[in-house]
Coordinates of C-alpha atoms in Angstrom, one line a residue:
Chain B
M1 CA 184.0 49.0 94.0
N2 CA 185.2 45.0 93.9
S3 CA 183.6 42.4 93.7
A4 CA 181.9 40.4 96.4
P5 CA 182.9 38.0 98.8
N6 CA 182.8 34.4 97.7
E7 CA 181.7 31.9 100.3
R8 CA 184.7 30.5 101.5
E9 CA 185.9 34.0 102.3
K10 CA 182.5 34.8 104.2
E11 CA 182.5 31.8 106.8
R12 CA 186.4 32.7 107.0
A13 CA 185.5 36.5 108.6
V14 CA 182.4 34.4 110.5
T15 CA 184.9 31.3 112.5
W16 CA 186.5 34.6 113.0
F17 CA 184.7 36.8 115.2
N18 CA 183.4 33.0 116.1
D19 CA 187.4 31.9 118.3
L20 CA 188.2 36.6 118.6
R21 CA 184.4 36.0 120.8
D22 CA 186.0 32.6 122.8
Q23 CA 189.1 34.3 123.4
L24 CA 187.0 37.1 125.1
C25 CA 185.0 35.8 126.7
A26 CA 188.3 33.4 128.4
A27 CA 190.0 36.9 129.4
L28 CA 187.1 38.6 130.4
E29 CA 186.0 35.2 132.8
G30 CA 189.3 34.8 133.8
L31 CA 189.5 38.0 135.0
E32 CA 186.3 37.5 137.5
D33 CA 188.4 33.9 138.5
A34 CA 191.5 36.4 139.0
V35 CA 189.9 39.5 140.9
T36 CA 191.2 39.4 144.9
G37 CA 189.7 42.9 145.9
P38 CA 188.8 43.6 148.3
N39 CA 185.4 46.0 147.0
Q40 CA 182.0 45.7 147.1
T41 CA 181.5 42.9 144.5
S42 CA 185.2 40.6 144.7
D43 CA 183.4 39.0 147.5
Q44 CA 180.6 36.9 145.5
A45 CA 181.1 34.6 142.9
P46 CA 183.4 33.8 140.4
G47 CA 180.5 35.2 137.0
R48 CA 180.8 33.4 133.4
F49 CA 180.0 32.7 130.5
E50 CA 175.6 31.9 129.7
R51 CA 175.3 32.1 125.4
T52 CA 172.0 32.3 124.5
A53 CA 171.6 31.3 120.6
W54 CA 168.4 33.3 118.1
Q55 CA 167.3 33.1 114.8
R56 CA 165.5 36.2 113.2
Q57 CA 161.5 35.4 112.4
P58 CA 160.4 34.9 109.7
G59 CA 159.5 37.8 106.6
G60 CA 161.8 38.0 104.3
Q61 CA 165.0 38.2 106.4
A62 CA 166.9 35.7 107.8
G63 CA 169.8 33.5 110.4
G64 CA 170.1 34.8 113.6
G65 CA 173.5 35.0 116.5
V66 CA 174.8 33.9 119.3
M67 CA 173.8 36.2 122.0
A68 CA 177.1 35.2 125.2
V69 CA 175.8 37.6 128.9
M70 CA 178.6 37.5 131.8
R71 CA 176.5 39.1 134.5
G72 CA 180.2 38.5 137.3
R73 CA 182.3 40.3 139.8
V74 CA 184.1 42.4 138.2
M75 CA 181.5 43.1 135.0
E76 CA 178.3 43.8 136.6
K77 CA 177.1 43.4 132.5
V78 CA 179.2 41.7 130.0
G79 CA 178.3 41.5 125.7
V80 CA 179.5 39.5 123.8
N81 CA 177.1 39.4 119.9
V82 CA 178.2 37.4 117.0
S83 CA 175.1 37.1 113.9
T84 CA 174.8 36.0 110.7
V85 CA 171.8 37.2 109.1
W86 CA 170.6 38.4 104.9
G87 CA 168.0 39.6 103.4
T88 CA 167.0 42.3 101.1
F89 CA 167.3 45.3 101.9
S90 CA 164.3 47.4 101.5
D91 CA 163.6 50.3 99.0
E92 CA 164.0 53.0 101.8
F93 CA 167.2 52.3 102.4
R94 CA 168.6 50.9 99.9
G95 CA 169.7 53.9 97.4
E96 CA 172.2 54.5 100.5
I97 CA 174.1 51.2 100.5
P98 CA 177.0 50.7 99.2
G99 CA 176.0 47.6 95.6
A100 CA 171.9 47.7 96.5
A101 CA 171.4 49.7 93.9
E102 CA 171.9 46.7 91.2
D103 CA 169.8 44.2 93.6
P104 CA 168.8 44.4 97.7
R105 CA 170.0 41.5 99.0
F106 CA 173.0 41.5 101.4
W107 CA 174.9 39.3 103.8
A108 CA 175.5 40.4 107.6
S109 CA 178.3 39.4 109.3
G110 CA 179.7 40.1 112.8
I111 CA 181.0 40.7 116.1
S112 CA 179.5 43.0 119.3
L113 CA 181.1 43.3 122.3
V114 CA 180.1 45.8 125.2
A115 CA 181.6 46.1 128.9
H116 CA 179.8 47.1 131.8
P117 CA 182.6 47.3 134.4
C118 CA 181.0 46.9 138.7
S119 CA 184.0 48.6 139.9
P120 CA 183.9 53.2 138.2
L121 CA 187.7 52.4 138.2
V122 CA 187.6 50.0 135.7
P123 CA 186.7 52.0 132.3
A124 CA 183.0 51.1 130.1
A125 CA 184.4 49.2 126.4
H126 CA 183.2 48.7 123.2
M127 CA 184.8 46.9 120.6
N128 CA 182.8 45.6 116.8
T129 CA 183.3 44.4 113.7
R130 CA 181.7 44.1 110.9
L131 CA 181.1 42.0 107.2
I132 CA 179.3 43.4 104.7
V133 CA 178.4 42.2 101.2
T134 CA 175.8 43.5 98.3
T135 CA 176.9 43.0 94.8
T136 CA 180.5 44.1 97.0
G137 CA 181.7 43.6 100.2
W138 CA 183.3 45.7 102.5
F139 CA 184.3 45.8 106.3
G140 CA 184.2 48.1 109.5
G141 CA 184.6 48.9 113.2
G142 CA 186.2 50.3 115.8
C143 CA 186.4 49.9 119.8
D144 CA 186.4 53.2 122.6
L145 CA 186.9 53.3 125.9
T146 CA 184.3 54.7 128.4
P147 CA 186.3 55.5 131.5
V148 CA 184.7 56.9 134.9
V149 CA 187.8 58.0 136.2
P150 CA 190.4 58.5 133.5
D151 CA 193.3 57.4 134.4
A152 CA 196.7 58.4 131.8
A153 CA 198.1 55.2 131.5
D154 CA 195.3 53.6 131.0
N155 CA 194.5 55.6 127.6
E156 CA 197.9 56.2 126.6
S157 CA 197.9 51.8 126.3
F158 CA 194.9 51.6 124.5
H159 CA 195.3 54.0 122.1
A160 CA 199.8 52.7 121.4
T161 CA 198.0 49.7 121.2
L162 CA 195.1 50.5 118.6
K163 CA 198.0 52.7 117.0
R164 CA 199.7 49.3 116.3
A165 CA 197.6 47.9 114.8
C166 CA 196.8 50.4 112.2
D167 CA 200.5 50.3 111.1
S168 CA 200.1 47.5 110.7
Y169 CA 197.9 48.6 108.4
D170 CA 198.4 51.5 106.6
A171 CA 201.0 54.3 107.7
E172 CA 198.1 56.9 107.7
C173 CA 194.6 55.8 108.5
Y174 CA 195.1 55.8 112.6
G175 CA 194.7 59.3 112.8
R176 CA 192.4 59.4 110.4
F177 CA 190.1 56.4 112.6
K178 CA 191.3 58.4 115.6
A179 CA 189.4 61.1 114.1
W180 CA 186.7 59.4 112.4
C181 CA 185.8 57.7 115.8
D182 CA 185.8 61.0 118.6
D183 CA 183.0 62.3 115.8
Y184 CA 181.4 59.8 116.0
F185 CA 181.0 59.5 119.9
Y186 CA 180.6 62.5 120.6
L187 CA 176.8 63.5 122.3
P188 CA 175.5 67.5 120.5
H189 CA 173.0 67.8 123.2
R190 CA 175.1 67.8 126.3
G191 CA 178.5 69.0 124.6
E192 CA 180.4 65.8 125.4
P193 CA 182.6 62.9 124.1
R194 CA 181.2 59.5 125.3
G195 CA 184.1 59.1 126.2
V196 CA 188.1 58.9 126.0
G197 CA 187.2 57.9 122.2
G198 CA 189.3 55.0 120.1
I199 CA 189.0 53.7 116.3
F200 CA 186.5 53.6 114.0
F201 CA 185.8 53.3 110.5
D202 CA 183.8 51.5 107.9
R203 CA 183.2 50.9 104.0
L204 CA 186.6 49.2 104.3
D205 CA 187.4 47.8 101.1
S206 CA 190.8 48.0 99.4
A207 CA 191.7 46.8 96.0
E208 CA 193.3 43.2 98.9
R209 CA 190.9 42.7 101.3
E210 CA 193.8 40.4 102.7
R211 CA 194.8 42.8 103.9
D212 CA 192.0 44.4 105.6
F213 CA 190.4 41.1 107.0
A214 CA 193.8 41.0 108.5
F215 CA 193.2 44.8 109.7
I216 CA 190.2 43.7 111.2
Q217 CA 192.3 40.7 113.0
E218 CA 194.0 42.9 113.8
V219 CA 191.7 45.7 115.7
G220 CA 190.0 42.0 117.2
R221 CA 193.8 40.5 118.8
A222 CA 194.8 44.3 119.7
F223 CA 191.8 45.0 121.9
L224 CA 192.4 41.2 123.1
D225 CA 195.7 42.7 124.5
V226 CA 195.0 45.8 125.5
Y227 CA 191.3 45.8 127.1
P228 CA 191.8 43.0 129.6
A229 CA 195.1 43.9 130.5
I230 CA 193.6 47.7 131.7
V231 CA 191.1 46.2 134.1
G232 CA 193.1 43.5 135.4
R233 CA 195.4 46.5 136.6
R234 CA 192.4 48.5 138.4
M235 CA 189.8 45.9 139.1
D236 CA 190.8 44.9 143.1
A237 CA 191.5 48.5 144.6
A238 CA 187.9 49.7 146.5
W239 CA 185.9 52.8 145.6
S240 CA 184.3 55.4 146.8
A241 CA 180.2 55.6 147.0
E242 CA 180.6 59.1 145.0
Q243 CA 182.5 57.3 142.2
R244 CA 180.2 54.7 141.9
R245 CA 177.4 57.1 141.7
Q246 CA 180.0 59.3 139.0
Q247 CA 179.9 55.8 137.6
L248 CA 175.9 55.1 137.2
V249 CA 175.2 59.4 135.6
K250 CA 177.8 57.9 133.3
R251 CA 176.2 55.5 131.8
G252 CA 173.4 57.2 131.1
R253 CA 175.4 59.3 128.9
Y254 CA 176.3 56.6 127.4
V255 CA 172.7 55.2 126.7
E256 CA 171.6 58.0 125.9
F257 CA 174.0 58.2 123.3
N258 CA 173.2 54.4 122.4
L259 CA 169.8 55.6 122.3
L260 CA 169.8 59.2 120.2
H261 CA 172.7 58.5 117.9
D262 CA 174.8 54.8 117.3
R263 CA 173.8 54.3 113.7
G264 CA 174.0 51.0 114.8
T265 CA 171.1 50.5 117.4
R266 CA 168.8 52.8 115.7
F267 CA 169.3 50.4 111.7
G268 CA 168.4 47.1 113.9
L269 CA 165.6 48.4 115.8
M270 CA 164.1 49.5 113.2
T271 CA 164.8 47.3 110.8
G272 CA 163.5 44.5 112.7
G273 CA 166.3 43.5 114.6
N274 CA 166.6 41.1 117.4
T275 CA 165.8 43.3 120.3
E276 CA 167.3 41.8 123.0
A277 CA 170.9 41.0 121.3
I278 CA 171.0 45.5 119.6
L279 CA 170.1 46.2 123.6
M280 CA 171.8 44.4 125.8
S281 CA 174.7 47.1 124.7
L282 CA 172.3 49.2 127.5
P283 CA 174.0 49.1 131.3
P284 CA 172.8 47.0 133.8
M285 CA 171.8 50.2 136.3
V286 CA 172.1 54.2 135.4
T287 CA 170.8 57.0 136.7
W288 CA 169.4 59.8 135.9
P289 CA 169.9 62.4 139.3
Chain O
M1 CA 144.1 78.1 108.7
N2 CA 143.1 80.1 111.9
S3 CA 144.9 83.7 112.1
A4 CA 147.7 83.5 114.3
P5 CA 147.0 84.4 118.0
N6 CA 147.1 88.2 119.3
E7 CA 149.6 88.9 122.1
R8 CA 146.6 89.6 125.3
E9 CA 145.7 85.1 123.8
K10 CA 149.5 84.2 124.2
E11 CA 149.9 85.7 127.2
R12 CA 146.4 84.2 128.9
A13 CA 148.4 80.6 127.9
V14 CA 151.6 81.7 129.8
T15 CA 149.7 82.6 132.9
W16 CA 147.3 79.4 132.9
F17 CA 150.4 76.9 132.4
N18 CA 152.2 78.8 135.9
D19 CA 149.0 78.5 137.3
L20 CA 148.3 74.3 136.2
R21 CA 151.8 73.8 137.2
D22 CA 151.7 75.9 140.9
Q23 CA 148.7 73.9 141.9
L24 CA 150.3 70.7 139.9
C25 CA 153.6 71.2 142.8
A26 CA 150.9 72.0 145.7
A27 CA 148.9 68.8 145.4
L28 CA 152.2 67.0 144.8
E29 CA 154.1 68.9 147.5
G30 CA 150.9 67.7 149.5
L31 CA 151.4 64.4 148.8
E32 CA 154.9 64.0 150.4
D33 CA 153.5 65.8 154.2
A34 CA 150.4 62.9 153.7
V35 CA 151.7 59.2 153.1
T36 CA 152.0 57.9 156.6
G37 CA 154.0 54.3 154.9
P38 CA 154.9 52.3 156.6
N39 CA 157.3 51.1 153.6
Q40 CA 160.1 52.3 152.0
T41 CA 160.7 55.5 151.3
S42 CA 157.6 57.1 153.8
D43 CA 160.7 57.5 156.8
Q44 CA 162.0 59.9 155.0
A45 CA 161.3 63.9 154.9
P46 CA 158.5 65.1 153.1
G47 CA 160.4 66.6 148.9
R48 CA 159.9 69.9 148.0
F49 CA 160.1 71.1 144.6
E50 CA 163.0 72.9 143.9
R51 CA 162.8 76.0 140.9
T52 CA 165.5 76.9 138.7
A53 CA 164.9 79.7 135.9
W54 CA 167.2 79.0 132.2
Q55 CA 167.2 81.4 129.4
R56 CA 168.2 80.2 126.2
Q57 CA 171.4 80.3 124.7
P58 CA 171.4 82.9 121.7
G59 CA 171.5 82.1 117.8
G60 CA 168.9 84.0 117.3
Q61 CA 166.0 81.8 120.0
A62 CA 165.5 83.2 122.6
G63 CA 162.4 82.6 125.2
G64 CA 163.5 80.4 127.6
G65 CA 161.8 78.6 131.3
V66 CA 161.7 76.9 134.8
M67 CA 162.2 73.9 135.5
A68 CA 160.1 72.8 139.4
V69 CA 162.2 68.5 140.2
M70 CA 161.6 67.3 143.9
R71 CA 163.3 64.6 145.0
G72 CA 160.7 62.9 147.1
R73 CA 159.2 60.0 149.7
V74 CA 156.8 59.8 147.6
M75 CA 157.9 61.0 143.9
E76 CA 161.3 59.5 143.4
K77 CA 160.6 62.2 141.0
V78 CA 159.0 64.5 139.3
G79 CA 160.2 67.5 137.3
V80 CA 157.1 69.8 136.0
N81 CA 158.4 72.0 133.0
V82 CA 157.1 76.0 131.8
S83 CA 158.2 77.3 128.8
T84 CA 157.8 80.3 126.7
V85 CA 161.2 79.9 123.3
W86 CA 160.0 82.2 120.3
G87 CA 163.1 82.4 117.1
T88 CA 162.7 81.3 114.3
F89 CA 162.2 77.7 112.2
S90 CA 165.4 75.9 110.6
D91 CA 164.1 75.4 106.6
E92 CA 164.8 71.8 107.2
F93 CA 161.5 71.9 109.5
R94 CA 159.6 74.6 108.7
G95 CA 158.3 73.0 105.6
E96 CA 156.9 70.5 107.9
I97 CA 154.6 73.7 110.4
P98 CA 151.4 74.4 110.0
G99 CA 151.8 78.3 108.7
A100 CA 155.4 78.7 108.5
A101 CA 156.3 78.1 104.9
E102 CA 155.8 82.4 104.6
D103 CA 157.2 82.7 107.3
P104 CA 159.8 80.7 110.1
R105 CA 159.2 83.1 112.9
F106 CA 157.5 80.9 115.6
W107 CA 156.4 81.2 119.5
A108 CA 155.6 78.2 121.6
S109 CA 155.0 78.1 125.3
G110 CA 154.0 74.8 127.4
I111 CA 153.8 73.1 130.7
S112 CA 155.2 69.0 130.9
L113 CA 155.2 67.2 133.8
V114 CA 156.9 64.2 134.3
A115 CA 156.4 61.5 137.4
H116 CA 158.5 58.9 138.7
P117 CA 157.4 57.4 141.6
C118 CA 159.2 55.6 144.4
S119 CA 156.2 52.7 145.2
P120 CA 155.8 50.7 142.4
L121 CA 153.2 50.3 143.1
V122 CA 152.5 53.9 142.5
P123 CA 151.8 55.2 138.4
A124 CA 154.7 57.2 136.3
A125 CA 152.8 59.8 133.9
H126 CA 152.9 61.9 131.8
M127 CA 150.6 65.2 131.3
N128 CA 151.9 67.8 129.0
T129 CA 150.1 71.2 127.0
R130 CA 151.2 72.8 125.2
L131 CA 150.3 76.6 122.2
I132 CA 152.2 77.1 119.5
V133 CA 151.7 80.3 117.1
T134 CA 153.5 80.7 113.8
T135 CA 151.3 82.5 111.0
T136 CA 148.7 80.5 112.9
G137 CA 148.3 78.8 116.0
W138 CA 147.2 75.5 117.4
F139 CA 147.3 74.2 120.8
G140 CA 148.6 70.3 122.1
G141 CA 149.3 67.9 124.8
G142 CA 147.8 64.8 126.1
C143 CA 148.6 62.5 129.4
D144 CA 149.4 58.9 129.4
L145 CA 149.8 56.6 132.3
T146 CA 152.5 53.9 133.4
P147 CA 151.7 51.2 135.9
V148 CA 154.8 48.9 136.8
V149 CA 151.6 46.3 138.9
P150 CA 148.6 47.8 136.6
D151 CA 145.1 48.4 139.0
A152 CA 141.8 48.1 136.9
A153 CA 140.1 50.8 139.8
D154 CA 143.1 53.4 138.5
N155 CA 143.1 52.8 135.0
E156 CA 139.5 53.1 135.0
S157 CA 139.1 56.4 136.4
F158 CA 142.4 57.5 135.2
H159 CA 140.2 56.9 131.8
A160 CA 136.7 58.5 133.0
T161 CA 138.0 61.6 133.8
L162 CA 139.6 62.3 131.0
K163 CA 136.7 61.2 128.8
R164 CA 134.7 63.9 131.2
A165 CA 137.1 66.4 130.0
C166 CA 137.1 65.4 126.0
D167 CA 133.2 65.4 126.3
S168 CA 133.3 68.6 127.1
Y169 CA 134.5 69.5 124.4
D170 CA 133.2 67.1 121.8
A171 CA 131.7 64.3 122.4
E172 CA 133.2 62.0 119.4
C173 CA 137.2 63.7 119.7
Y174 CA 137.7 60.9 123.3
G175 CA 137.9 57.8 122.0
R176 CA 139.9 59.4 119.0
F177 CA 142.1 61.4 121.3
K178 CA 143.0 57.4 123.2
A179 CA 143.4 56.2 120.3
W180 CA 145.8 58.5 118.9
C181 CA 147.8 57.6 122.5
D182 CA 147.8 53.9 122.3
D183 CA 148.8 54.9 119.0
Y184 CA 151.8 56.5 119.8
F185 CA 153.1 55.2 122.6
Y186 CA 154.0 52.2 121.8
L187 CA 157.7 50.9 121.8
P188 CA 157.7 48.9 118.1
H189 CA 160.8 47.0 119.3
R190 CA 159.2 45.7 122.5
G191 CA 156.0 44.9 120.2
E192 CA 154.5 46.5 123.7
P193 CA 152.6 49.7 125.4
R194 CA 154.3 52.2 127.0
G195 CA 151.4 52.4 129.6
V196 CA 147.8 52.6 130.0
G197 CA 147.5 55.2 128.1
G198 CA 144.8 57.9 128.5
I199 CA 145.1 61.2 125.7
F200 CA 147.0 62.9 122.8
F201 CA 146.6 65.0 120.7
D202 CA 147.3 68.1 118.2
R203 CA 146.7 71.2 115.7
L204 CA 144.2 71.1 118.1
D205 CA 143.2 75.0 115.7
S206 CA 139.0 74.9 116.0
A207 CA 137.8 78.2 114.5
E208 CA 136.4 78.9 117.6
R209 CA 139.8 79.5 119.7
E210 CA 138.2 80.3 123.2
R211 CA 137.4 76.5 123.4
D212 CA 140.5 74.9 122.7
F213 CA 141.9 77.3 125.4
A214 CA 138.8 75.6 127.3
F215 CA 139.3 72.2 126.3
I216 CA 143.5 72.4 127.1
Q217 CA 143.0 74.4 131.0
E218 CA 140.5 71.3 130.9
V219 CA 143.0 68.3 130.9
G220 CA 145.0 70.6 133.3
R221 CA 143.1 70.1 136.1
A222 CA 141.4 66.8 135.1
F223 CA 145.1 65.1 135.3
L224 CA 145.7 67.4 139.4
D225 CA 142.1 65.9 140.4
V226 CA 142.9 62.5 138.6
Y227 CA 146.3 61.7 140.0
P228 CA 147.1 62.9 142.7
A229 CA 144.4 61.4 144.2
I230 CA 145.6 58.1 142.1
V231 CA 148.5 58.8 143.8
G232 CA 147.3 59.2 147.5
R233 CA 145.3 55.7 147.1
R234 CA 148.6 53.6 146.2
M235 CA 150.8 55.2 148.2
D236 CA 151.5 54.0 151.1
A237 CA 151.2 50.0 151.1
A238 CA 154.6 48.9 151.1
W239 CA 156.5 46.9 148.3
S240 CA 158.4 44.2 147.5
A241 CA 161.9 43.7 145.9
E242 CA 160.8 42.0 143.1
Q243 CA 157.6 44.5 142.8
R244 CA 160.7 47.3 143.2
R245 CA 162.7 45.1 140.3
Q246 CA 159.8 45.3 137.8
Q247 CA 159.6 49.0 137.6
L248 CA 163.0 49.7 137.4
V249 CA 162.7 47.6 134.3
K250 CA 159.3 49.5 132.5
R251 CA 161.9 53.0 134.0
G252 CA 164.2 51.0 131.0
R253 CA 160.8 51.1 128.7
Y254 CA 159.9 54.5 129.6
V255 CA 164.0 55.6 128.3
E256 CA 163.4 54.0 125.3
F257 CA 160.1 55.1 124.0
N258 CA 161.8 58.8 125.8
L259 CA 165.0 58.4 123.4
L260 CA 163.7 56.3 120.0
H261 CA 160.6 57.6 120.0
D262 CA 159.0 61.1 121.6
R263 CA 158.8 63.1 119.1
G264 CA 158.8 66.6 121.2
T265 CA 162.6 65.0 123.7
R266 CA 163.8 64.4 119.8
F267 CA 163.1 67.8 118.2
G268 CA 163.9 69.5 120.8
L269 CA 167.3 68.0 121.2
M270 CA 168.4 68.5 118.2
T271 CA 167.1 71.5 117.8
G272 CA 169.4 73.5 120.6
G273 CA 166.5 73.1 123.0
N274 CA 167.7 73.0 126.9
T275 CA 168.6 69.4 127.5
E276 CA 168.7 69.2 130.9
A277 CA 164.9 69.9 131.0
I278 CA 164.6 68.2 127.7
L279 CA 165.7 64.8 129.3
M280 CA 164.2 65.5 133.4
S281 CA 162.1 62.9 131.7
L282 CA 164.1 60.4 132.6
P283 CA 164.0 58.6 136.2
P284 CA 165.7 58.9 139.0
M285 CA 167.3 54.9 138.6
V286 CA 166.5 51.9 135.9
T287 CA 167.8 48.5 134.9
W288 CA 169.0 46.9 130.9
P289 CA 169.0 43.4 133.8

């Protein structure tokens, strides 16, 4: 295992997560201004992000974060969380965590975005990158696209952009990270994938930490590059009541995945994380007909 | 441990579950006819239950059930499932199951009802009773009430009716089963109870199986007696948009409980149960604002 990242490396990651958050919020607010429609929500006022700072309750854990949420006319609900927390893993968990057997203290920082658009013609999306530090340190993350009405061009541009980001890191990793995503975002009880995939990776701790950090920045930039562009192409069209109904059903699958299977959600809720920030990923309106 | 119930005892339980289902469906359809309103849904046509039979897929497990679902003008969505399944517990599970260490074969039958009313003034409710057979056998079940706008009279009549059912079984069990319910239907990540409670019990295997069976029949009759009466008292009043909004938020908590914590839901989904029947408990329309 590698040595733990030093304070400067941790600080730099936090700065990047905040910077990426600002860029993502600006891009998504820009779409709120740019939508022309006419569609079912385009006559509403453009949305703006509201930021709420939170701190972890006492009890051995510390840190906090900023939840940025926008409810708009392109995005029915989109949340971008940046959080930095530290504390001590319970004896129950530490055995599973690299570098925590020797010393249970950890530090973790990350950015997480979940976007639920108004229009069923605009795909929902998720993006997350993080740095975890114990007596060693590693990056993890991923992003994936969840359309209601899949579109071959959107699909292709999403995957091609992620492939370029991966290729800049390592010529073989894209296939592996794509397969990992397909495997992870799957609902076994439905026999359905959550969406059309993307990439997923964890425990990225190559010998050169600079390269790993450059890669998660590339993932963030790739998402910033491709997702707002897809939204921009699809956001003006009006939709049918049947497409809206399909969207609310599809969102139910999203809820099922996040509450039944998502490790981050379950881990966060079971270990006293910020419930509002963790469940910000849940869609604004959902149906189980 | 007691001996396993014989075929006649199993058959009798299945007959009771089917009979109770018929009575519950008739009572709830009667309310669909009886509602006068005027409220936001009372001008719709009265709902009727639709029954769908299902069978377990092959793979060592067998059996099936009937899902009865009604989408009406009093009940936005109410499901009553009766299922009878048998098979073999996996090695992973059998250690935790009474009487399965010696022989992993099991048989299980039960009835489960979840009601999500149209009106936020009408409480949601759940009722379930079951018989599980391995090399031994036991009953389990419970019921609880989840109002959006709690009403002291409803609350009192619900708990008093359940207390009478419990008292007929054993003078001390009501307090224990009520506390078990409060403990079980609790969302730790929200610091909130799911509703206003009721009763919950499991592994009911007294020396007299007749008495246990009589008790779960009493629980079914108590629910049949009290819940439609509560619905009938509350169903005509019109509600405010704000009450409806509160209802959709409260339903989000119901989803969180069922997918994060409910043992039956998680057990069923993880062991290849009928997904549609298990997730019939999820509300028809939900919001996470």
